[in-house]
Amino acid sequence: MIPLWWFLALAAAMFCLGIYGVLSRRNAIGILMGIELMLNAVILNLVAFWRYLNPSVVSGQVFAIIVLAVAASEAAVGLALIISVYRRRGTVVAEEIDLLKW
Amino acid sequence: MTLLQVFFLVTAAVMLVGSWLVVTSRRLVHAGLWLILVMAGVAAMLVILEASFLAVVEVLVYIGAISILIIFAVMLTRRVMDDSGPQSTPMWWVAGLVSLLLLGGLLAVFARMPSLLVSSAELPADQATLLSDLGRSLVDANRFVLPFELASILLLAAMVGAIFIARPEAGVEGGEDK
């Protein structure tokens, strides 16, 4: 069978690619895509730990479901904010949304 | 090397290439489509891990809802960055350095933990029992009913908030046409 650390290494690589996307993208929607990648990596991690370390307790799967709900609400609110900002200021570039910056 | 391991490696390679394209591709619509591929890979991984319910939920919620939402948002805000100009910040190399350092640190930690070498654990019962236990634990007052209800309230609040924020201003027809 597959060793646990294979899954962990895959999830870690996905998480780091997500961080790279969050930090380097200029488009706010691209930043959100990076966040989705990171949340997917977290789900993979949680389920892998559940399966290999304690498969008789369902808490790993429950936490993965909670992460899913958080991801869904985060995507909805984040995209609504981006569309609202786009309407008012005509831009989705993160560095041009600088009203609160000084 | 068993067939399952070969399948894992191929899927993992596809997922990593897909993730790389999600964070680097110039056209955001393409990035969204690559994101769908990565999510399908995660669903396949959940199937390998025998979390059948979560695999289906991953397909439904992530591929079915979130990625479509993202692609919609990309299309609604398309004209601004329309694939011209640089798509990444001038400091992208710092971002790459940070993420590479984090990856190196994580892998170093994994290498030092012998407990991560476990390669199998028996599922206690058949899948149906496990699934019904998962369902019961979400509404059991002694287990996870509180996080479950909190998640539903969070989803409701996020939905109301999203509608309120994205609503066009009163009296403005077709608000997004500037």
PDB file of C-alpha atoms in Angstrom:
ATOM      1  CA  MET A   1       0.000   0.000   0.000  1.00  0.00           C
ATOM      2  CA  ILE A   2       0.989   3.638  -0.284  1.00  0.00           C
ATOM      3  CA  PRO A   3       3.038   5.069   2.608  1.00  0.00           C
ATOM      4  CA  LEU A   4       1.494   7.963   4.517  1.00  0.00           C
ATOM      5  CA  TRP A   5       4.313  10.373   3.763  1.00  0.00           C
ATOM      6  CA  TRP A   6       3.588  10.209   0.028  1.00  0.00           C
ATOM      7  CA  PHE A   7       0.236  11.850   0.673  1.00  0.00           C
ATOM      8  CA  LEU A   8       1.790  14.348   3.080  1.00  0.00           C
ATOM      9  CA  ALA A   9       4.512  15.297   0.593  1.00  0.00           C
ATOM     10  CA  LEU A  10       1.926  15.771  -2.166  1.00  0.00           C
ATOM     11  CA  ALA A  11      -0.245  17.920   0.114  1.00  0.00           C
ATOM     12  CA  ALA A  12       2.785  19.954   1.229  1.00  0.00           C
ATOM     13  CA  ALA A  13       3.793  20.599  -2.392  1.00  0.00           C
ATOM     14  CA  MET A  14       0.232  21.654  -3.280  1.00  0.00           C
ATOM     15  CA  PHE A  15       0.102  23.928  -0.224  1.00  0.00           C
ATOM     16  CA  CYS A  16       3.383  25.600  -1.130  1.00  0.00           C
ATOM     17  CA  LEU A  17       2.284  26.115  -4.733  1.00  0.00           C
ATOM     18  CA  GLY A  18      -0.887  27.705  -3.335  1.00  0.00           C
ATOM     19  CA  ILE A  19       1.188  30.034  -1.142  1.00  0.00           C
ATOM     20  CA  TYR A  20       3.279  30.964  -4.164  1.00  0.00           C
ATOM     21  CA  GLY A  21       0.088  31.795  -6.054  1.00  0.00           C
ATOM     22  CA  VAL A  22      -1.322  33.871  -3.197  1.00  0.00           C
ATOM     23  CA  LEU A  23       1.884  35.878  -2.838  1.00  0.00           C
ATOM     24  CA  SER A  24       2.760  36.363  -6.494  1.00  0.00           C
ATOM     25  CA  ARG A  25      -0.545  36.872  -8.325  1.00  0.00           C
ATOM     26  CA  ARG A  26      -1.609  40.428  -9.115  1.00  0.00           C
ATOM     27  CA  ASN A  27      -5.212  39.534  -9.911  1.00  0.00           C
ATOM     28  CA  ALA A  28      -7.389  39.157  -6.812  1.00  0.00           C
ATOM     29  CA  ILE A  29      -9.211  36.176  -8.319  1.00  0.00           C
ATOM     30  CA  GLY A  30      -5.849  34.468  -8.875  1.00  0.00           C
ATOM     31  CA  ILE A  31      -5.139  34.975  -5.170  1.00  0.00           C
ATOM     32  CA  LEU A  32      -8.445  33.267  -4.349  1.00  0.00           C
ATOM     33  CA  MET A  33      -7.457  30.333  -6.591  1.00  0.00           C
ATOM     34  CA  GLY A  34      -4.250  29.981  -4.570  1.00  0.00           C
ATOM     35  CA  ILE A  35      -6.286  29.884  -1.371  1.00  0.00           C
ATOM     36  CA  GLU A  36      -8.500  27.142  -2.839  1.00  0.00           C
ATOM     37  CA  LEU A  37      -5.377  25.102  -3.674  1.00  0.00           C
ATOM     38  CA  MET A  38      -4.182  25.441  -0.080  1.00  0.00           C
ATOM     39  CA  LEU A  39      -7.559  24.379   1.329  1.00  0.00           C
ATOM     40  CA  ASN A  40      -7.589  21.329  -0.958  1.00  0.00           C
ATOM     41  CA  ALA A  41      -4.148  20.360   0.328  1.00  0.00           C
ATOM     42  CA  VAL A  42      -5.422  20.663   3.900  1.00  0.00           C
ATOM     43  CA  ILE A  43      -8.384  18.396   3.148  1.00  0.00           C
ATOM     44  CA  LEU A  44      -6.063  15.808   1.606  1.00  0.00           C
ATOM     45  CA  ASN A  45      -3.850  15.964   4.701  1.00  0.00           C
ATOM     46  CA  LEU A  46      -6.738  15.576   7.148  1.00  0.00           C
ATOM     47  CA  VAL A  47      -8.201  12.589   5.331  1.00  0.00           C
ATOM     48  CA  ALA A  48      -4.778  10.918   4.972  1.00  0.00           C
ATOM     49  CA  PHE A  49      -4.143  11.244   8.725  1.00  0.00           C
ATOM     50  CA  TRP A  50      -7.623   9.895   9.440  1.00  0.00           C
ATOM     51  CA  ARG A  51      -7.098   6.890   7.180  1.00  0.00           C
ATOM     52  CA  TYR A  52      -3.636   5.898   8.374  1.00  0.00           C
ATOM     53  CA  LEU A  53      -3.548   6.838  12.049  1.00  0.00           C
ATOM     54  CA  ASN A  54      -7.056   6.496  13.432  1.00  0.00           C
ATOM     55  CA  PRO A  55      -9.583   5.092  10.949  1.00  0.00           C
ATOM     56  CA  SER A  56     -12.066   4.026  13.612  1.00  0.00           C
ATOM     57  CA  VAL A  57     -12.742   7.639  14.709  1.00  0.00           C
ATOM     58  CA  VAL A  58     -14.537   9.809  12.178  1.00  0.00           C
ATOM     59  CA  SER A  59     -13.177  13.155  13.403  1.00  0.00           C
ATOM     60  CA  GLY A  60     -10.772  13.482  10.481  1.00  0.00           C
ATOM     61  CA  GLN A  61     -13.604  13.292   7.978  1.00  0.00           C
ATOM     62  CA  VAL A  62     -15.766  15.671  10.047  1.00  0.00           C
ATOM     63  CA  PHE A  63     -13.001  18.254  10.057  1.00  0.00           C
ATOM     64  CA  ALA A  64     -12.571  17.851   6.312  1.00  0.00           C
ATOM     65  CA  ILE A  65     -16.296  18.598   5.925  1.00  0.00           C
ATOM     66  CA  ILE A  66     -15.937  21.716   8.102  1.00  0.00           C
ATOM     67  CA  VAL A  67     -13.009  22.849   5.940  1.00  0.00           C
ATOM     68  CA  LEU A  68     -15.223  22.337   2.874  1.00  0.00           C
ATOM     69  CA  ALA A  69     -17.966  24.536   4.351  1.00  0.00           C
ATOM     70  CA  VAL A  70     -15.434  27.233   5.228  1.00  0.00           C
ATOM     71  CA  ALA A  71     -13.983  27.051   1.714  1.00  0.00           C
ATOM     72  CA  ALA A  72     -17.423  27.441   0.163  1.00  0.00           C
ATOM     73  CA  SER A  73     -18.316  30.495   2.262  1.00  0.00           C
ATOM     74  CA  GLU A  74     -14.874  32.011   1.713  1.00  0.00           C
ATOM     75  CA  ALA A  75     -15.208  31.641  -2.061  1.00  0.00           C
ATOM     76  CA  ALA A  76     -18.715  33.148  -2.074  1.00  0.00           C
ATOM     77  CA  VAL A  77     -17.854  36.188   0.061  1.00  0.00           C
ATOM     78  CA  GLY A  78     -14.465  36.706  -1.582  1.00  0.00           C
ATOM     79  CA  LEU A  79     -15.852  36.683  -5.104  1.00  0.00           C
ATOM     80  CA  ALA A  80     -18.744  38.957  -4.087  1.00  0.00           C
ATOM     81  CA  LEU A  81     -16.208  41.423  -2.667  1.00  0.00           C
ATOM     82  CA  ILE A  82     -14.104  41.264  -5.829  1.00  0.00           C
ATOM     83  CA  ILE A  83     -17.123  41.878  -8.056  1.00  0.00           C
ATOM     84  CA  SER A  84     -18.254  44.763  -5.830  1.00  0.00           C
ATOM     85  CA  VAL A  85     -14.778  46.333  -5.928  1.00  0.00           C
ATOM     86  CA  TYR A  86     -14.705  45.862  -9.697  1.00  0.00           C
ATOM     87  CA  ARG A  87     -18.007  47.720 -10.021  1.00  0.00           C
ATOM     88  CA  ARG A  88     -16.893  50.676  -7.936  1.00  0.00           C
ATOM     89  CA  ARG A  89     -13.283  51.054  -9.021  1.00  0.00           C
ATOM     90  CA  GLY A  90     -13.068  49.107 -12.288  1.00  0.00           C
ATOM     91  CA  THR A  91     -10.106  46.996 -11.241  1.00  0.00           C
ATOM     92  CA  VAL A  92      -9.331  43.592  -9.775  1.00  0.00           C
ATOM     93  CA  VAL A  93      -5.593  44.164  -9.424  1.00  0.00           C
ATOM     94  CA  ALA A  94      -4.741  43.721  -5.770  1.00  0.00           C
ATOM     95  CA  GLU A  95      -2.175  46.521  -5.610  1.00  0.00           C
ATOM     96  CA  GLU A  96      -4.588  49.082  -7.079  1.00  0.00           C
ATOM     97  CA  ILE A  97      -7.169  48.432  -4.353  1.00  0.00           C
ATOM     98  CA  ASP A  98      -5.333  50.691  -1.930  1.00  0.00           C
ATOM     99  CA  LEU A  99      -7.999  52.862  -0.290  1.00  0.00           C
ATOM    100  CA  LEU A 100      -6.985  51.744   3.199  1.00  0.00           C
ATOM    101  CA  LYS A 101      -3.257  51.921   2.487  1.00  0.00           C
ATOM    102  CA  TRP A 102      -1.016  54.861   3.390  1.00  0.00           C
TER     103      TRP A 102
ATOM    104  CA  MET B   1       5.582  -1.340  -7.118  1.00  0.00           C
ATOM    105  CA  THR B   2       1.908  -2.116  -7.102  1.00  0.00           C
ATOM    106  CA  LEU B   3      -0.710  -0.845  -9.512  1.00  0.00           C
ATOM    107  CA  LEU B   4      -2.141   1.423  -6.807  1.00  0.00           C
ATOM    108  CA  GLN B   5       1.226   3.083  -6.274  1.00  0.00           C
ATOM    109  CA  VAL B   6       1.623   3.679 -10.012  1.00  0.00           C
ATOM    110  CA  PHE B   7      -1.856   5.212 -10.072  1.00  0.00           C
ATOM    111  CA  PHE B   8      -0.968   7.413  -7.108  1.00  0.00           C
ATOM    112  CA  LEU B   9       2.247   8.645  -8.710  1.00  0.00           C
ATOM    113  CA  VAL B  10       0.591   9.434 -12.044  1.00  0.00           C
ATOM    114  CA  THR B  11      -2.273  11.294 -10.351  1.00  0.00           C
ATOM    115  CA  ALA B  12       0.131  13.164  -8.087  1.00  0.00           C
ATOM    116  CA  ALA B  13       2.233  14.236 -11.066  1.00  0.00           C
ATOM    117  CA  VAL B  14      -0.875  15.463 -12.899  1.00  0.00           C
ATOM    118  CA  MET B  15      -1.988  17.349  -9.774  1.00  0.00           C
ATOM    119  CA  LEU B  16       1.371  19.044  -9.260  1.00  0.00           C
ATOM    120  CA  VAL B  17       1.640  20.105 -12.904  1.00  0.00           C
ATOM    121  CA  GLY B  18      -1.959  21.340 -12.704  1.00  0.00           C
ATOM    122  CA  SER B  19      -1.260  23.311  -9.512  1.00  0.00           C
ATOM    123  CA  TRP B  20       1.800  24.878 -11.123  1.00  0.00           C
ATOM    124  CA  LEU B  21      -0.318  25.955 -14.088  1.00  0.00           C
ATOM    125  CA  VAL B  22      -3.036  27.299 -11.753  1.00  0.00           C
ATOM    126  CA  VAL B  23      -0.607  29.696 -10.132  1.00  0.00           C
ATOM    127  CA  THR B  24       1.367  30.657 -13.240  1.00  0.00           C
ATOM    128  CA  SER B  25      -0.819  30.546 -16.336  1.00  0.00           C
ATOM    129  CA  ARG B  26      -1.396  33.937 -17.947  1.00  0.00           C
ATOM    130  CA  ARG B  27      -5.069  33.486 -18.725  1.00  0.00           C
ATOM    131  CA  LEU B  28      -7.163  33.255 -15.587  1.00  0.00           C
ATOM    132  CA  VAL B  29      -9.877  31.218 -17.301  1.00  0.00           C
ATOM    133  CA  HIS B  30      -7.251  28.586 -18.107  1.00  0.00           C
ATOM    134  CA  ALA B  31      -6.059  28.745 -14.499  1.00  0.00           C
ATOM    135  CA  GLY B  32      -9.639  28.067 -13.384  1.00  0.00           C
ATOM    136  CA  LEU B  33      -9.879  25.063 -15.695  1.00  0.00           C
ATOM    137  CA  TRP B  34      -6.565  23.699 -14.363  1.00  0.00           C
ATOM    138  CA  LEU B  35      -7.971  24.192 -10.869  1.00  0.00           C
ATOM    139  CA  ILE B  36     -10.819  21.848 -11.834  1.00  0.00           C
ATOM    140  CA  LEU B  37      -8.246  19.240 -12.911  1.00  0.00           C
ATOM    141  CA  VAL B  38      -6.417  19.551  -9.587  1.00  0.00           C
ATOM    142  CA  MET B  39      -9.680  19.160  -7.674  1.00  0.00           C
ATOM    143  CA  ALA B  40     -10.517  16.042  -9.685  1.00  0.00           C
ATOM    144  CA  GLY B  41      -7.078  14.742  -8.679  1.00  0.00           C
ATOM    145  CA  VAL B  42      -7.859  15.433  -5.023  1.00  0.00           C
ATOM    146  CA  ALA B  43     -11.140  13.526  -5.437  1.00  0.00           C
ATOM    147  CA  ALA B  44      -9.177  10.581  -6.892  1.00  0.00           C
ATOM    148  CA  MET B  45      -6.817  10.729  -3.901  1.00  0.00           C
ATOM    149  CA  LEU B  46      -9.807  10.627  -1.547  1.00  0.00           C
ATOM    150  CA  VAL B  47     -11.007   7.527  -3.391  1.00  0.00           C
ATOM    151  CA  ILE B  48      -7.587   5.934  -2.834  1.00  0.00           C
ATOM    152  CA  LEU B  49      -7.928   6.830   0.860  1.00  0.00           C
ATOM    153  CA  GLU B  50     -11.340   5.081   0.897  1.00  0.00           C
ATOM    154  CA  ALA B  51     -13.188   8.245   1.961  1.00  0.00           C
ATOM    155  CA  SER B  52     -15.946   7.691  -0.589  1.00  0.00           C
ATOM    156  CA  PHE B  53     -18.391  10.258   0.779  1.00  0.00           C
ATOM    157  CA  LEU B  54     -15.780  13.005   0.863  1.00  0.00           C
ATOM    158  CA  ALA B  55     -14.707  12.177  -2.688  1.00  0.00           C
ATOM    159  CA  VAL B  56     -18.276  12.696  -3.920  1.00  0.00           C
ATOM    160  CA  VAL B  57     -18.639  15.884  -1.871  1.00  0.00           C
ATOM    161  CA  GLU B  58     -15.343  17.152  -3.286  1.00  0.00           C
ATOM    162  CA  VAL B  59     -16.639  16.674  -6.822  1.00  0.00           C
ATOM    163  CA  LEU B  60     -20.013  18.247  -6.008  1.00  0.00           C
ATOM    164  CA  VAL B  61     -18.866  21.235  -3.969  1.00  0.00           C
ATOM    165  CA  TYR B  62     -15.459  22.037  -5.416  1.00  0.00           C
ATOM    166  CA  ILE B  63     -15.791  21.082  -9.074  1.00  0.00           C
ATOM    167  CA  GLY B  64     -19.516  21.701  -9.255  1.00  0.00           C
ATOM    168  CA  ALA B  65     -19.839  24.920  -7.296  1.00  0.00           C
ATOM    169  CA  ILE B  66     -16.666  26.714  -6.263  1.00  0.00           C
ATOM    170  CA  SER B  67     -14.718  26.433  -9.514  1.00  0.00           C
ATOM    171  CA  ILE B  68     -17.775  27.475 -11.539  1.00  0.00           C
ATOM    172  CA  LEU B  69     -18.137  30.477  -9.216  1.00  0.00           C
ATOM    173  CA  ILE B  70     -14.492  31.362  -9.764  1.00  0.00           C
ATOM    174  CA  ILE B  71     -14.759  31.071 -13.550  1.00  0.00           C
ATOM    175  CA  PHE B  72     -17.903  33.218 -13.481  1.00  0.00           C
ATOM    176  CA  ALA B  73     -16.057  35.875 -11.495  1.00  0.00           C
ATOM    177  CA  VAL B  74     -13.137  35.749 -13.934  1.00  0.00           C
ATOM    178  CA  MET B  75     -15.509  36.282 -16.846  1.00  0.00           C
ATOM    179  CA  LEU B  76     -17.396  39.111 -15.107  1.00  0.00           C
ATOM    180  CA  THR B  77     -14.170  41.008 -14.478  1.00  0.00           C
ATOM    181  CA  ARG B  78     -12.442  40.068 -17.670  1.00  0.00           C
ATOM    182  CA  ARG B  79     -11.777  43.348 -19.422  1.00  0.00           C
ATOM    183  CA  VAL B  80      -9.479  44.796 -16.793  1.00  0.00           C
ATOM    184  CA  MET B  81      -6.429  42.599 -16.982  1.00  0.00           C
ATOM    185  CA  ASP B  82      -7.374  40.939 -20.230  1.00  0.00           C
ATOM    186  CA  ASP B  83      -4.207  38.840 -20.443  1.00  0.00           C
ATOM    187  CA  SER B  84      -2.031  41.892 -20.955  1.00  0.00           C
ATOM    188  CA  GLY B  85       0.737  43.134 -18.716  1.00  0.00           C
ATOM    189  CA  PRO B  86       2.518  41.037 -16.129  1.00  0.00           C
ATOM    190  CA  GLN B  87       0.350  38.620 -14.197  1.00  0.00           C
ATOM    191  CA  SER B  88       2.690  38.330 -11.232  1.00  0.00           C
ATOM    192  CA  THR B  89       4.128  40.954  -8.930  1.00  0.00           C
ATOM    193  CA  PRO B  90       7.710  42.182  -9.394  1.00  0.00           C
ATOM    194  CA  MET B  91       8.524  40.471  -6.076  1.00  0.00           C
ATOM    195  CA  TRP B  92       7.491  37.025  -7.341  1.00  0.00           C
ATOM    196  CA  TRP B  93      10.924  35.593  -6.569  1.00  0.00           C
ATOM    197  CA  VAL B  94      10.420  36.374  -2.875  1.00  0.00           C
ATOM    198  CA  ALA B  95       7.130  34.466  -3.019  1.00  0.00           C
ATOM    199  CA  GLY B  96       8.905  31.548  -4.689  1.00  0.00           C
ATOM    200  CA  LEU B  97      11.652  31.639  -2.065  1.00  0.00           C
ATOM    201  CA  VAL B  98       9.123  31.656   0.796  1.00  0.00           C
ATOM    202  CA  SER B  99       7.162  28.735  -0.590  1.00  0.00           C
ATOM    203  CA  LEU B 100      10.318  26.725  -1.407  1.00  0.00           C
ATOM    204  CA  LEU B 101      11.636  27.303   2.117  1.00  0.00           C
ATOM    205  CA  LEU B 102       8.312  26.187   3.578  1.00  0.00           C
ATOM    206  CA  LEU B 103       8.289  23.073   1.385  1.00  0.00           C
ATOM    207  CA  GLY B 104      11.864  22.245   2.366  1.00  0.00           C
ATOM    208  CA  GLY B 105      11.043  22.709   6.037  1.00  0.00           C
ATOM    209  CA  LEU B 106       7.951  20.514   5.832  1.00  0.00           C
ATOM    210  CA  LEU B 107       9.798  17.733   4.000  1.00  0.00           C
ATOM    211  CA  ALA B 108      12.656  17.916   6.527  1.00  0.00           C
ATOM    212  CA  VAL B 109      10.134  17.522   9.355  1.00  0.00           C
ATOM    213  CA  PHE B 110       8.530  14.547   7.578  1.00  0.00           C
ATOM    214  CA  ALA B 111      11.931  12.894   7.150  1.00  0.00           C
ATOM    215  CA  ARG B 112      12.539  13.102  10.903  1.00  0.00           C
ATOM    216  CA  MET B 113       9.262  11.499  11.920  1.00  0.00           C
ATOM    217  CA  PRO B 114       9.401   7.697  11.696  1.00  0.00           C
ATOM    218  CA  SER B 115       5.713   7.508  12.642  1.00  0.00           C
ATOM    219  CA  LEU B 116       4.863   8.860   9.192  1.00  0.00           C
ATOM    220  CA  LEU B 117       6.210   5.733   7.535  1.00  0.00           C
ATOM    221  CA  VAL B 118       3.084   3.712   8.329  1.00  0.00           C
ATOM    222  CA  SER B 119       1.857   2.220   5.126  1.00  0.00           C
ATOM    223  CA  SER B 120      -1.438   0.620   6.048  1.00  0.00           C
ATOM    224  CA  ALA B 121      -4.215   0.550   8.588  1.00  0.00           C
ATOM    225  CA  GLU B 122      -7.272  -1.638   8.499  1.00  0.00           C
ATOM    226  CA  LEU B 123     -10.636   0.028   8.179  1.00  0.00           C
ATOM    227  CA  PRO B 124     -12.611  -1.178  11.209  1.00  0.00           C
ATOM    228  CA  ALA B 125     -15.832  -2.134   9.475  1.00  0.00           C
ATOM    229  CA  ASP B 126     -17.396  -2.058   6.061  1.00  0.00           C
ATOM    230  CA  GLN B 127     -17.869   1.295   4.364  1.00  0.00           C
ATOM    231  CA  ALA B 128     -21.611   1.548   4.986  1.00  0.00           C
ATOM    232  CA  THR B 129     -21.213   1.378   8.768  1.00  0.00           C
ATOM    233  CA  LEU B 130     -18.462   3.943   8.635  1.00  0.00           C
ATOM    234  CA  LEU B 131     -20.572   6.294   6.540  1.00  0.00           C
ATOM    235  CA  SER B 132     -23.624   6.051   8.784  1.00  0.00           C
ATOM    236  CA  ASP B 133     -21.355   6.635  11.782  1.00  0.00           C
ATOM    237  CA  LEU B 134     -20.070   9.784  10.079  1.00  0.00           C
ATOM    238  CA  GLY B 135     -23.635  10.961   9.493  1.00  0.00           C
ATOM    239  CA  ARG B 136     -24.695  10.250  13.072  1.00  0.00           C
ATOM    240  CA  SER B 137     -21.647  11.927  14.553  1.00  0.00           C
ATOM    241  CA  LEU B 138     -22.617  15.179  12.829  1.00  0.00           C
ATOM    242  CA  VAL B 139     -25.970  15.357  14.647  1.00  0.00           C
ATOM    243  CA  ASP B 140     -24.953  13.682  17.907  1.00  0.00           C
ATOM    244  CA  ALA B 141     -25.084  16.148  20.805  1.00  0.00           C
ATOM    245  CA  ASN B 142     -22.030  14.537  22.383  1.00  0.00           C
ATOM    246  CA  ARG B 143     -19.876  14.646  19.267  1.00  0.00           C
ATOM    247  CA  PHE B 144     -19.837  17.149  16.427  1.00  0.00           C
ATOM    248  CA  VAL B 145     -23.228  18.820  16.434  1.00  0.00           C
ATOM    249  CA  LEU B 146     -21.793  22.180  17.560  1.00  0.00           C
ATOM    250  CA  PRO B 147     -19.156  22.534  14.795  1.00  0.00           C
ATOM    251  CA  PHE B 148     -21.733  21.292  12.311  1.00  0.00           C
ATOM    252  CA  GLU B 149     -24.311  23.901  13.322  1.00  0.00           C
ATOM    253  CA  LEU B 150     -21.632  26.595  13.428  1.00  0.00           C
ATOM    254  CA  ALA B 151     -20.652  25.657   9.882  1.00  0.00           C
ATOM    255  CA  SER B 152     -24.278  25.939   8.740  1.00  0.00           C
ATOM    256  CA  ILE B 153     -24.648  29.375  10.372  1.00  0.00           C
ATOM    257  CA  LEU B 154     -21.362  30.434   8.779  1.00  0.00           C
ATOM    258  CA  LEU B 155     -22.610  29.283   5.366  1.00  0.00           C
ATOM    259  CA  LEU B 156     -25.920  31.137   5.842  1.00  0.00           C
ATOM    260  CA  ALA B 157     -24.149  34.316   6.945  1.00  0.00           C
ATOM    261  CA  ALA B 158     -21.722  34.054   4.024  1.00  0.00           C
ATOM    262  CA  MET B 159     -24.613  33.595   1.587  1.00  0.00           C
ATOM    263  CA  VAL B 160     -26.520  36.617   2.919  1.00  0.00           C
ATOM    264  CA  GLY B 161     -23.312  38.650   2.980  1.00  0.00           C
ATOM    265  CA  ALA B 162     -22.384  37.681  -0.557  1.00  0.00           C
ATOM    266  CA  ILE B 163     -25.820  38.667  -1.860  1.00  0.00           C
ATOM    267  CA  PHE B 164     -25.696  41.970   0.055  1.00  0.00           C
ATOM    268  CA  ILE B 165     -22.185  42.873  -1.087  1.00  0.00           C
ATOM    269  CA  ALA B 166     -22.626  41.916  -4.740  1.00  0.00           C
ATOM    270  CA  ARG B 167     -26.048  43.550  -5.100  1.00  0.00           C
ATOM    271  CA  PRO B 168     -26.026  46.428  -7.585  1.00  0.00           C
ATOM    272  CA  GLU B 169     -26.597  49.789  -5.985  1.00  0.00           C
ATOM    273  CA  ALA B 170     -30.181  51.037  -5.792  1.00  0.00           C
ATOM    274  CA  GLY B 171     -31.338  52.848  -8.902  1.00  0.00           C
ATOM    275  CA  VAL B 172     -28.432  51.716 -11.038  1.00  0.00           C
ATOM    276  CA  GLU B 173     -29.443  49.434 -13.849  1.00  0.00           C
ATOM    277  CA  GLY B 174     -26.826  46.907 -14.916  1.00  0.00           C
ATOM    278  CA  GLY B 175     -24.391  48.128 -12.292  1.00  0.00           C
ATOM    279  CA  GLU B 176     -21.289  46.605 -13.781  1.00  0.00           C
ATOM    280  CA  ASP B 177     -21.414  48.612 -17.011  1.00  0.00           C
ATOM    281  CA  LYS B 178     -19.221  51.605 -16.375  1.00  0.00           C
TER     282      LYS B 178
END
